[in-house]
């Protein structure tokens, strides 16, 4: 149950988001995503001139004559958020955590989808799927989604994430072609199994990765002793950032990891949104929609 203060905060977020979406996102959203999905609708007997690739061989074998699959363009799409609820998402070095960034991002994207009459849903994951909100429309559903993200803050635990399992679950759910936003702070560019399922998901859906980071992960402090704790394992360490060589080694490793991720996403043809501040989300999403509008 959400407290009155949290409800008031979410109501304020909804009002602010609604103004932003109304003024900028609606047209761009439709151009970026609408009308590109197709889904299976029926089967019929084969007719001369039909594309041989559309033959349903299983049905044809059963009926002892050729049948082809019929597809239709989807007029409405579903936007699915695949949300990382692991311990590292609760980290924040400034006035907000990664979960705060995630909440604002979901609010803007979900409202853009709902204003275009699309369905919105979410799958929350740690090492396994911990909550599912199936795609629906409407303001009450929008509120349920925001409340579920907000509720993560009150259940902070040392939990790891398994993105591969989350993507496999999307596959098992057998969703029709959807817009899938994978919102996480970590993608291992060397995990071959994960890469396989990113590729599979991107081939069946419009997959976008929302990479959420903290400013401290971009540039480390110039000096001082810092007590660091791994929010997924509870492991602690004391780091002296006044030691230039140590600081540079950390920064170099982080930069290399980001570059390897970008190369991977480019190779797989997956669009990436990099977000590290609440106040930059509006501009980042606006540019993202405009770029996709120009492409499609």
PDB file of C-alpha atoms in Angstrom:
ATOM      1  CA  UNK A   1       0.000   0.000   0.000  1.00  0.00           C
ATOM      2  CA  UNK A   2       1.463   3.347  -1.045  1.00  0.00           C
ATOM      3  CA  UNK A   3       1.723   6.084   1.563  1.00  0.00           C
ATOM      4  CA  UNK A   4      -0.093   9.429   1.020  1.00  0.00           C
ATOM      5  CA  UNK A   5       3.266  11.148   0.390  1.00  0.00           C
ATOM      6  CA  UNK A   6       4.205   8.638  -2.324  1.00  0.00           C
ATOM      7  CA  UNK A   7       0.760   8.938  -3.924  1.00  0.00           C
ATOM      8  CA  UNK A   8       1.125  12.720  -3.979  1.00  0.00           C
ATOM      9  CA  UNK A   9       4.590  12.374  -5.521  1.00  0.00           C
ATOM     10  CA  UNK A  10       3.304  10.035  -8.252  1.00  0.00           C
ATOM     11  CA  UNK A  11       0.361  12.348  -8.981  1.00  0.00           C
ATOM     12  CA  UNK A  12       2.802  15.229  -9.449  1.00  0.00           C
ATOM     13  CA  UNK A  13       4.937  13.036 -11.717  1.00  0.00           C
ATOM     14  CA  UNK A  14       1.886  12.126 -13.794  1.00  0.00           C
ATOM     15  CA  UNK A  15       0.906  15.792 -14.250  1.00  0.00           C
ATOM     16  CA  UNK A  16       4.442  16.823 -15.226  1.00  0.00           C
ATOM     17  CA  UNK A  17       4.830  13.866 -17.584  1.00  0.00           C
ATOM     18  CA  UNK A  18       1.465  14.497 -19.206  1.00  0.00           C
ATOM     19  CA  UNK A  19       2.477  18.048 -20.116  1.00  0.00           C
ATOM     20  CA  UNK A  20       5.752  16.870 -21.612  1.00  0.00           C
ATOM     21  CA  UNK A  21       4.162  14.083 -23.635  1.00  0.00           C
ATOM     22  CA  UNK A  22       1.348  16.261 -24.901  1.00  0.00           C
ATOM     23  CA  UNK A  23       3.691  18.998 -26.072  1.00  0.00           C
ATOM     24  CA  UNK A  24       6.407  16.942 -27.730  1.00  0.00           C
ATOM     25  CA  UNK A  25       6.167  13.157 -27.804  1.00  0.00           C
ATOM     26  CA  UNK A  26       2.832  12.163 -29.286  1.00  0.00           C
ATOM     27  CA  UNK A  27       3.537  12.641 -32.998  1.00  0.00           C
ATOM     28  CA  UNK A  28       7.138  11.493 -32.750  1.00  0.00           C
ATOM     29  CA  UNK A  29       6.114   8.358 -30.890  1.00  0.00           C
ATOM     30  CA  UNK A  30       3.638   7.329 -33.575  1.00  0.00           C
ATOM     31  CA  UNK A  31       6.171   7.871 -36.333  1.00  0.00           C
ATOM     32  CA  UNK A  32       8.861   5.949 -34.470  1.00  0.00           C
ATOM     33  CA  UNK A  33       6.855   2.829 -33.709  1.00  0.00           C
ATOM     34  CA  UNK A  34       3.438   2.626 -35.372  1.00  0.00           C
ATOM     35  CA  UNK A  35       2.595   0.417 -38.322  1.00  0.00           C
ATOM     36  CA  UNK A  36       5.723  -1.730 -38.398  1.00  0.00           C
ATOM     37  CA  UNK A  37       4.394  -4.853 -36.693  1.00  0.00           C
ATOM     38  CA  UNK A  38       2.752  -7.895 -38.276  1.00  0.00           C
ATOM     39  CA  UNK A  39       1.155 -10.856 -36.544  1.00  0.00           C
ATOM     40  CA  UNK A  40      -0.324 -14.219 -37.505  1.00  0.00           C
ATOM     41  CA  UNK A  41      -4.081 -14.077 -38.131  1.00  0.00           C
ATOM     42  CA  UNK A  42      -5.213 -17.288 -39.877  1.00  0.00           C
ATOM     43  CA  UNK A  43      -4.400 -20.045 -42.403  1.00  0.00           C
ATOM     44  CA  UNK A  44      -5.952 -20.745 -45.794  1.00  0.00           C
ATOM     45  CA  UNK A  45      -5.477 -23.103 -48.709  1.00  0.00           C
ATOM     46  CA  UNK A  46      -2.516 -22.431 -50.966  1.00  0.00           C
ATOM     47  CA  UNK A  47      -3.244 -20.580 -54.214  1.00  0.00           C
ATOM     48  CA  UNK A  48      -0.964 -20.253 -57.269  1.00  0.00           C
ATOM     49  CA  UNK A  49       1.349 -17.287 -56.826  1.00  0.00           C
ATOM     50  CA  UNK A  50       1.485 -17.490 -53.010  1.00  0.00           C
ATOM     51  CA  UNK A  51       4.876 -17.029 -51.385  1.00  0.00           C
ATOM     52  CA  UNK A  52       6.276 -20.497 -50.706  1.00  0.00           C
ATOM     53  CA  UNK A  53       7.886 -19.158 -47.534  1.00  0.00           C
ATOM     54  CA  UNK A  54       4.407 -18.674 -46.053  1.00  0.00           C
ATOM     55  CA  UNK A  55       3.478 -22.363 -46.285  1.00  0.00           C
ATOM     56  CA  UNK A  56       2.405 -23.851 -42.957  1.00  0.00           C
ATOM     57  CA  UNK A  57       4.088 -27.233 -43.299  1.00  0.00           C
ATOM     58  CA  UNK A  58       2.606 -28.720 -40.129  1.00  0.00           C
ATOM     59  CA  UNK A  59      -0.982 -27.986 -41.189  1.00  0.00           C
ATOM     60  CA  UNK A  60      -0.238 -29.029 -44.761  1.00  0.00           C
ATOM     61  CA  UNK A  61       1.066 -32.408 -43.565  1.00  0.00           C
ATOM     62  CA  UNK A  62      -2.034 -33.021 -41.443  1.00  0.00           C
ATOM     63  CA  UNK A  63      -4.503 -32.130 -44.200  1.00  0.00           C
ATOM     64  CA  UNK A  64      -2.430 -33.612 -47.030  1.00  0.00           C
ATOM     65  CA  UNK A  65      -2.642 -30.406 -49.078  1.00  0.00           C
ATOM     66  CA  UNK A  66      -0.848 -27.069 -48.972  1.00  0.00           C
ATOM     67  CA  UNK A  67      -1.908 -24.309 -46.572  1.00  0.00           C
ATOM     68  CA  UNK A  68      -0.341 -20.885 -46.095  1.00  0.00           C
ATOM     69  CA  UNK A  69      -0.206 -18.566 -43.120  1.00  0.00           C
ATOM     70  CA  UNK A  70      -2.011 -15.217 -43.240  1.00  0.00           C
ATOM     71  CA  UNK A  71      -0.570 -12.186 -41.480  1.00  0.00           C
ATOM     72  CA  UNK A  72      -1.973  -8.741 -40.812  1.00  0.00           C
ATOM     73  CA  UNK A  73      -0.423  -5.446 -39.856  1.00  0.00           C
ATOM     74  CA  UNK A  74      -0.869  -4.609 -36.193  1.00  0.00           C
ATOM     75  CA  UNK A  75      -2.760  -1.340 -35.767  1.00  0.00           C
ATOM     76  CA  UNK A  76      -2.031  -1.314 -32.070  1.00  0.00           C
ATOM     77  CA  UNK A  77       1.243  -2.307 -30.491  1.00  0.00           C
ATOM     78  CA  UNK A  78       2.164  -3.302 -26.970  1.00  0.00           C
ATOM     79  CA  UNK A  79       4.974  -1.601 -25.084  1.00  0.00           C
ATOM     80  CA  UNK A  80       6.607  -3.971 -22.608  1.00  0.00           C
ATOM     81  CA  UNK A  81       9.054  -2.815 -19.949  1.00  0.00           C
ATOM     82  CA  UNK A  82      11.597  -5.418 -18.854  1.00  0.00           C
ATOM     83  CA  UNK A  83      12.648  -3.906 -15.528  1.00  0.00           C
ATOM     84  CA  UNK A  84      15.809  -4.795 -13.615  1.00  0.00           C
ATOM     85  CA  UNK A  85      14.950  -4.829  -9.899  1.00  0.00           C
ATOM     86  CA  UNK A  86      18.336  -6.046  -8.670  1.00  0.00           C
ATOM     87  CA  UNK A  87      20.273  -4.442  -5.843  1.00  0.00           C
ATOM     88  CA  UNK A  88      22.528  -2.335  -8.057  1.00  0.00           C
ATOM     89  CA  UNK A  89      19.524  -0.351  -9.288  1.00  0.00           C
ATOM     90  CA  UNK A  90      19.156   1.225  -5.840  1.00  0.00           C
ATOM     91  CA  UNK A  91      22.502   2.978  -6.076  1.00  0.00           C
ATOM     92  CA  UNK A  92      22.591   6.759  -6.302  1.00  0.00           C
ATOM     93  CA  UNK A  93      25.437   9.193  -5.647  1.00  0.00           C
ATOM     94  CA  UNK A  94      23.400  12.388  -6.038  1.00  0.00           C
ATOM     95  CA  UNK A  95      19.780  13.258  -5.204  1.00  0.00           C
ATOM     96  CA  UNK A  96      18.311  10.291  -7.038  1.00  0.00           C
ATOM     97  CA  UNK A  97      18.883   6.578  -7.517  1.00  0.00           C
ATOM     98  CA  UNK A  98      18.814   4.502 -10.684  1.00  0.00           C
ATOM     99  CA  UNK A  99      15.291   3.441  -9.702  1.00  0.00           C
ATOM    100  CA  UNK A 100      14.273   7.130  -9.766  1.00  0.00           C
ATOM    101  CA  UNK A 101      15.619   7.429 -13.312  1.00  0.00           C
ATOM    102  CA  UNK A 102      13.781   4.237 -14.244  1.00  0.00           C
ATOM    103  CA  UNK A 103      10.494   5.521 -12.766  1.00  0.00           C
ATOM    104  CA  UNK A 104      10.598   8.786 -14.719  1.00  0.00           C
ATOM    105  CA  UNK A 105      11.565   6.973 -17.925  1.00  0.00           C
ATOM    106  CA  UNK A 106       8.705   4.486 -17.583  1.00  0.00           C
ATOM    107  CA  UNK A 107       6.268   7.328 -16.869  1.00  0.00           C
ATOM    108  CA  UNK A 108       7.132   9.229 -20.043  1.00  0.00           C
ATOM    109  CA  UNK A 109       7.251   6.192 -22.306  1.00  0.00           C
ATOM    110  CA  UNK A 110       4.106   4.582 -20.898  1.00  0.00           C
ATOM    111  CA  UNK A 111       2.092   7.773 -21.219  1.00  0.00           C
ATOM    112  CA  UNK A 112       3.321   8.223 -24.799  1.00  0.00           C
ATOM    113  CA  UNK A 113       2.122   4.701 -25.614  1.00  0.00           C
ATOM    114  CA  UNK A 114      -1.243   5.093 -23.910  1.00  0.00           C
ATOM    115  CA  UNK A 115      -1.909   8.401 -25.656  1.00  0.00           C
ATOM    116  CA  UNK A 116      -1.365   6.497 -28.925  1.00  0.00           C
ATOM    117  CA  UNK A 117      -3.907   3.879 -27.792  1.00  0.00           C
ATOM    118  CA  UNK A 118      -1.274   1.177 -27.325  1.00  0.00           C
ATOM    119  CA  UNK A 119      -1.153  -1.324 -24.507  1.00  0.00           C
ATOM    120  CA  UNK A 120       1.516  -1.160 -21.803  1.00  0.00           C
ATOM    121  CA  UNK A 121       2.872  -3.925 -19.568  1.00  0.00           C
ATOM    122  CA  UNK A 122       5.916  -4.793 -17.479  1.00  0.00           C
ATOM    123  CA  UNK A 123       8.007  -7.740 -16.333  1.00  0.00           C
ATOM    124  CA  UNK A 124      10.127  -7.123 -13.227  1.00  0.00           C
ATOM    125  CA  UNK A 125      13.143  -9.362 -12.787  1.00  0.00           C
ATOM    126  CA  UNK A 126      15.988 -10.166 -10.453  1.00  0.00           C
ATOM    127  CA  UNK A 127      17.442 -13.672 -10.694  1.00  0.00           C
ATOM    128  CA  UNK A 128      13.931 -14.702 -11.825  1.00  0.00           C
ATOM    129  CA  UNK A 129      10.771 -12.850 -12.814  1.00  0.00           C
ATOM    130  CA  UNK A 130       9.371 -11.325  -9.614  1.00  0.00           C
ATOM    131  CA  UNK A 131       6.258  -9.593 -10.968  1.00  0.00           C
ATOM    132  CA  UNK A 132       4.276  -9.438 -14.201  1.00  0.00           C
ATOM    133  CA  UNK A 133       1.856  -6.722 -15.314  1.00  0.00           C
ATOM    134  CA  UNK A 134       0.237  -7.851 -18.549  1.00  0.00           C
ATOM    135  CA  UNK A 135      -0.298  -5.245 -21.311  1.00  0.00           C
ATOM    136  CA  UNK A 136      -3.457  -3.154 -20.995  1.00  0.00           C
ATOM    137  CA  UNK A 137      -4.677   0.372 -21.650  1.00  0.00           C
ATOM    138  CA  UNK A 138      -6.057   3.136 -19.474  1.00  0.00           C
ATOM    139  CA  UNK A 139      -5.079   5.612 -16.775  1.00  0.00           C
ATOM    140  CA  UNK A 140      -5.702   3.182 -13.919  1.00  0.00           C
ATOM    141  CA  UNK A 141      -3.305   0.714 -15.557  1.00  0.00           C
ATOM    142  CA  UNK A 142      -0.733   3.495 -15.981  1.00  0.00           C
ATOM    143  CA  UNK A 143      -1.007   4.161 -12.255  1.00  0.00           C
ATOM    144  CA  UNK A 144      -0.624   0.484 -11.424  1.00  0.00           C
ATOM    145  CA  UNK A 145       2.592   0.416 -13.440  1.00  0.00           C
ATOM    146  CA  UNK A 146       4.076   3.482 -11.744  1.00  0.00           C
ATOM    147  CA  UNK A 147       3.064   2.171  -8.316  1.00  0.00           C
ATOM    148  CA  UNK A 148       4.828  -1.136  -8.998  1.00  0.00           C
ATOM    149  CA  UNK A 149       8.064   0.660  -9.928  1.00  0.00           C
ATOM    150  CA  UNK A 150       7.798   2.930  -6.884  1.00  0.00           C
ATOM    151  CA  UNK A 151       7.186  -0.101  -4.654  1.00  0.00           C
ATOM    152  CA  UNK A 152      10.614  -1.455  -5.618  1.00  0.00           C
ATOM    153  CA  UNK A 153      12.164   1.245  -3.443  1.00  0.00           C
ATOM    154  CA  UNK A 154      10.618  -0.206  -0.307  1.00  0.00           C
ATOM    155  CA  UNK A 155      11.867  -3.721  -1.060  1.00  0.00           C
ATOM    156  CA  UNK A 156      15.575  -3.086  -1.524  1.00  0.00           C
ATOM    157  CA  UNK A 157      17.406  -6.400  -1.074  1.00  0.00           C
ATOM    158  CA  UNK A 158      20.772  -7.846  -2.039  1.00  0.00           C
ATOM    159  CA  UNK A 159      19.612  -9.450  -5.269  1.00  0.00           C
ATOM    160  CA  UNK A 160      21.418 -10.227  -8.496  1.00  0.00           C
ATOM    161  CA  UNK A 161      19.887  -9.936 -11.947  1.00  0.00           C
ATOM    162  CA  UNK A 162      19.588 -12.535 -14.677  1.00  0.00           C
ATOM    163  CA  UNK A 163      18.758 -10.731 -17.910  1.00  0.00           C
ATOM    164  CA  UNK A 164      18.998 -13.940 -19.939  1.00  0.00           C
ATOM    165  CA  UNK A 165      16.195 -15.567 -17.929  1.00  0.00           C
ATOM    166  CA  UNK A 166      14.079 -12.435 -18.315  1.00  0.00           C
ATOM    167  CA  UNK A 167      14.472 -12.494 -22.111  1.00  0.00           C
ATOM    168  CA  UNK A 168      13.697 -16.217 -22.185  1.00  0.00           C
ATOM    169  CA  UNK A 169      10.523 -15.525 -20.223  1.00  0.00           C
ATOM    170  CA  UNK A 170       9.454 -12.962 -22.837  1.00  0.00           C
ATOM    171  CA  UNK A 171       9.905 -15.681 -25.451  1.00  0.00           C
ATOM    172  CA  UNK A 172       7.883 -18.241 -23.471  1.00  0.00           C
ATOM    173  CA  UNK A 173       5.044 -15.749 -22.972  1.00  0.00           C
ATOM    174  CA  UNK A 174       4.572 -15.747 -26.769  1.00  0.00           C
ATOM    175  CA  UNK A 175       3.723 -12.058 -27.034  1.00  0.00           C
ATOM    176  CA  UNK A 176       2.783 -10.684 -30.420  1.00  0.00           C
ATOM    177  CA  UNK A 177       5.378  -8.299 -31.853  1.00  0.00           C
ATOM    178  CA  UNK A 178       5.903  -5.597 -29.239  1.00  0.00           C
ATOM    179  CA  UNK A 179       8.115  -2.656 -28.353  1.00  0.00           C
ATOM    180  CA  UNK A 180      10.331  -3.970 -25.560  1.00  0.00           C
ATOM    181  CA  UNK A 181      12.330  -1.589 -23.382  1.00  0.00           C
ATOM    182  CA  UNK A 182      14.964  -3.471 -21.392  1.00  0.00           C
ATOM    183  CA  UNK A 183      15.755  -1.104 -18.515  1.00  0.00           C
ATOM    184  CA  UNK A 184      18.895  -2.158 -16.674  1.00  0.00           C
ATOM    185  CA  UNK A 185      22.264  -0.906 -15.469  1.00  0.00           C
ATOM    186  CA  UNK A 186      24.345  -3.849 -16.646  1.00  0.00           C
ATOM    187  CA  UNK A 187      24.803  -5.883 -19.799  1.00  0.00           C
ATOM    188  CA  UNK A 188      27.718  -8.280 -20.009  1.00  0.00           C
ATOM    189  CA  UNK A 189      29.087  -7.960 -23.580  1.00  0.00           C
ATOM    190  CA  UNK A 190      31.024 -11.231 -23.113  1.00  0.00           C
ATOM    191  CA  UNK A 191      28.080 -13.403 -22.040  1.00  0.00           C
ATOM    192  CA  UNK A 192      27.429 -15.515 -25.136  1.00  0.00           C
ATOM    193  CA  UNK A 193      24.106 -16.874 -23.852  1.00  0.00           C
ATOM    194  CA  UNK A 194      22.851 -13.366 -23.125  1.00  0.00           C
ATOM    195  CA  UNK A 195      23.990 -12.189 -26.565  1.00  0.00           C
ATOM    196  CA  UNK A 196      22.074 -15.083 -28.140  1.00  0.00           C
ATOM    197  CA  UNK A 197      18.842 -14.086 -26.393  1.00  0.00           C
ATOM    198  CA  UNK A 198      19.303 -10.399 -27.137  1.00  0.00           C
ATOM    199  CA  UNK A 199      19.591 -11.380 -30.807  1.00  0.00           C
ATOM    200  CA  UNK A 200      16.492 -13.618 -30.657  1.00  0.00           C
ATOM    201  CA  UNK A 201      14.427 -10.964 -28.877  1.00  0.00           C
ATOM    202  CA  UNK A 202      15.519  -8.237 -31.321  1.00  0.00           C
ATOM    203  CA  UNK A 203      14.499 -10.426 -34.277  1.00  0.00           C
ATOM    204  CA  UNK A 204      10.976 -10.936 -32.938  1.00  0.00           C
ATOM    205  CA  UNK A 205      10.305  -7.593 -31.277  1.00  0.00           C
ATOM    206  CA  UNK A 206      11.398  -3.969 -31.447  1.00  0.00           C
ATOM    207  CA  UNK A 207      13.994  -4.193 -28.678  1.00  0.00           C
ATOM    208  CA  UNK A 208      15.480  -1.058 -27.120  1.00  0.00           C
ATOM    209  CA  UNK A 209      17.972  -1.107 -24.250  1.00  0.00           C
ATOM    210  CA  UNK A 210      17.652   1.649 -21.665  1.00  0.00           C
ATOM    211  CA  UNK A 211      21.099   1.635 -20.008  1.00  0.00           C
ATOM    212  CA  UNK A 212      20.779   3.366 -16.630  1.00  0.00           C
ATOM    213  CA  UNK A 213      23.947   4.564 -14.942  1.00  0.00           C
ATOM    214  CA  UNK A 214      25.013   6.918 -12.166  1.00  0.00           C
ATOM    215  CA  UNK A 215      27.295   9.946 -12.702  1.00  0.00           C
ATOM    216  CA  UNK A 216      29.818   8.402 -10.288  1.00  0.00           C
ATOM    217  CA  UNK A 217      30.186   5.490 -12.705  1.00  0.00           C
ATOM    218  CA  UNK A 218      31.225   7.899 -15.438  1.00  0.00           C
ATOM    219  CA  UNK A 219      33.854   9.845 -13.500  1.00  0.00           C
ATOM    220  CA  UNK A 220      35.294   8.939 -10.111  1.00  0.00           C
ATOM    221  CA  UNK A 221      36.114  11.481  -7.340  1.00  0.00           C
ATOM    222  CA  UNK A 222      39.550  13.071  -7.479  1.00  0.00           C
ATOM    223  CA  UNK A 223      40.375  12.273  -3.847  1.00  0.00           C
ATOM    224  CA  UNK A 224      39.150  10.684  -0.645  1.00  0.00           C
ATOM    225  CA  UNK A 225      38.470   7.328   0.951  1.00  0.00           C
ATOM    226  CA  UNK A 226      35.197   5.730  -0.092  1.00  0.00           C
ATOM    227  CA  UNK A 227      33.388   2.790   1.443  1.00  0.00           C
ATOM    228  CA  UNK A 228      31.877   0.861  -1.454  1.00  0.00           C
ATOM    229  CA  UNK A 229      29.295  -1.890  -1.104  1.00  0.00           C
ATOM    230  CA  UNK A 230      28.108  -4.252  -3.810  1.00  0.00           C
ATOM    231  CA  UNK A 231      24.292  -3.943  -3.607  1.00  0.00           C
ATOM    232  CA  UNK A 232      23.837  -7.348  -5.218  1.00  0.00           C
ATOM    233  CA  UNK A 233      26.128  -9.366  -2.926  1.00  0.00           C
ATOM    234  CA  UNK A 234      26.702  -7.155   0.125  1.00  0.00           C
ATOM    235  CA  UNK A 235      30.472  -7.332  -0.390  1.00  0.00           C
ATOM    236  CA  UNK A 236      32.290  -4.235   0.914  1.00  0.00           C
ATOM    237  CA  UNK A 237      35.556  -2.525   0.005  1.00  0.00           C
ATOM    238  CA  UNK A 238      37.496   0.606   0.941  1.00  0.00           C
ATOM    239  CA  UNK A 239      38.874   2.511  -2.062  1.00  0.00           C
ATOM    240  CA  UNK A 240      41.337   5.414  -1.935  1.00  0.00           C
ATOM    241  CA  UNK A 241      40.558   7.640  -4.924  1.00  0.00           C
ATOM    242  CA  UNK A 242      43.313  10.076  -4.005  1.00  0.00           C
ATOM    243  CA  UNK A 243      45.669   7.500  -5.511  1.00  0.00           C
ATOM    244  CA  UNK A 244      45.739   8.658  -9.123  1.00  0.00           C
ATOM    245  CA  UNK A 245      46.784   5.349 -10.640  1.00  0.00           C
ATOM    246  CA  UNK A 246      43.971   3.453  -8.868  1.00  0.00           C
ATOM    247  CA  UNK A 247      41.359   6.010  -9.916  1.00  0.00           C
ATOM    248  CA  UNK A 248      42.517   6.001 -13.527  1.00  0.00           C
ATOM    249  CA  UNK A 249      42.510   2.208 -13.581  1.00  0.00           C
ATOM    250  CA  UNK A 250      38.871   2.150 -12.430  1.00  0.00           C
ATOM    251  CA  UNK A 251      37.842   4.819 -14.949  1.00  0.00           C
ATOM    252  CA  UNK A 252      39.645   3.049 -17.789  1.00  0.00           C
ATOM    253  CA  UNK A 253      37.919  -0.254 -16.979  1.00  0.00           C
ATOM    254  CA  UNK A 254      34.474   1.400 -16.851  1.00  0.00           C
ATOM    255  CA  UNK A 255      35.082   3.238 -20.137  1.00  0.00           C
ATOM    256  CA  UNK A 256      36.221   0.044 -21.846  1.00  0.00           C
ATOM    257  CA  UNK A 257      33.100  -1.745 -20.642  1.00  0.00           C
ATOM    258  CA  UNK A 258      30.823   0.983 -22.047  1.00  0.00           C
ATOM    259  CA  UNK A 259      32.616   0.895 -25.418  1.00  0.00           C
ATOM    260  CA  UNK A 260      32.276  -2.902 -25.624  1.00  0.00           C
ATOM    261  CA  UNK A 261      28.549  -2.633 -24.863  1.00  0.00           C
ATOM    262  CA  UNK A 262      28.034  -0.037 -27.593  1.00  0.00           C
ATOM    263  CA  UNK A 263      29.863  -2.194 -30.133  1.00  0.00           C
ATOM    264  CA  UNK A 264      27.703  -5.165 -29.189  1.00  0.00           C
ATOM    265  CA  UNK A 265      24.441  -3.243 -29.538  1.00  0.00           C
ATOM    266  CA  UNK A 266      25.554  -1.816 -32.883  1.00  0.00           C
ATOM    267  CA  UNK A 267      26.415  -5.312 -34.113  1.00  0.00           C
ATOM    268  CA  UNK A 268      22.993  -6.625 -33.026  1.00  0.00           C
ATOM    269  CA  UNK A 269      21.154  -3.615 -34.468  1.00  0.00           C
ATOM    270  CA  UNK A 270      19.686  -2.679 -31.084  1.00  0.00           C
ATOM    271  CA  UNK A 271      18.989   0.962 -30.217  1.00  0.00           C
ATOM    272  CA  UNK A 272      20.343   2.140 -26.858  1.00  0.00           C
ATOM    273  CA  UNK A 273      19.241   4.961 -24.559  1.00  0.00           C
ATOM    274  CA  UNK A 274      21.917   5.958 -22.052  1.00  0.00           C
ATOM    275  CA  UNK A 275      20.435   7.695 -19.006  1.00  0.00           C
ATOM    276  CA  UNK A 276      22.237   8.944 -15.903  1.00  0.00           C
ATOM    277  CA  UNK A 277      20.207  11.978 -14.707  1.00  0.00           C
ATOM    278  CA  UNK A 278      16.492  12.435 -14.022  1.00  0.00           C
ATOM    279  CA  UNK A 279      16.564  15.905 -15.578  1.00  0.00           C
ATOM    280  CA  UNK A 280      17.991  14.615 -18.895  1.00  0.00           C
ATOM    281  CA  UNK A 281      15.301  11.986 -19.574  1.00  0.00           C
ATOM    282  CA  UNK A 282      12.942  14.345 -21.393  1.00  0.00           C
ATOM    283  CA  UNK A 283      15.596  15.531 -23.851  1.00  0.00           C
ATOM    284  CA  UNK A 284      17.073  12.060 -24.372  1.00  0.00           C
ATOM    285  CA  UNK A 285      13.674  10.533 -25.187  1.00  0.00           C
ATOM    286  CA  UNK A 286      12.763  13.431 -27.445  1.00  0.00           C
ATOM    287  CA  UNK A 287      15.949  12.996 -29.490  1.00  0.00           C
ATOM    288  CA  UNK A 288      15.449   9.229 -29.507  1.00  0.00           C
ATOM    289  CA  UNK A 289      11.951   9.572 -30.996  1.00  0.00           C
ATOM    290  CA  UNK A 290      13.137  12.118 -33.559  1.00  0.00           C
ATOM    291  CA  UNK A 291      15.992   9.879 -34.717  1.00  0.00           C
ATOM    292  CA  UNK A 292      13.692   6.895 -35.141  1.00  0.00           C
ATOM    293  CA  UNK A 293      11.121   9.056 -36.898  1.00  0.00           C
ATOM    294  CA  UNK A 294      13.772  10.065 -39.448  1.00  0.00           C
ATOM    295  CA  UNK A 295      14.876   6.436 -39.887  1.00  0.00           C
ATOM    296  CA  UNK A 296      11.435   4.981 -40.430  1.00  0.00           C
TER     297      UNK A 296
END
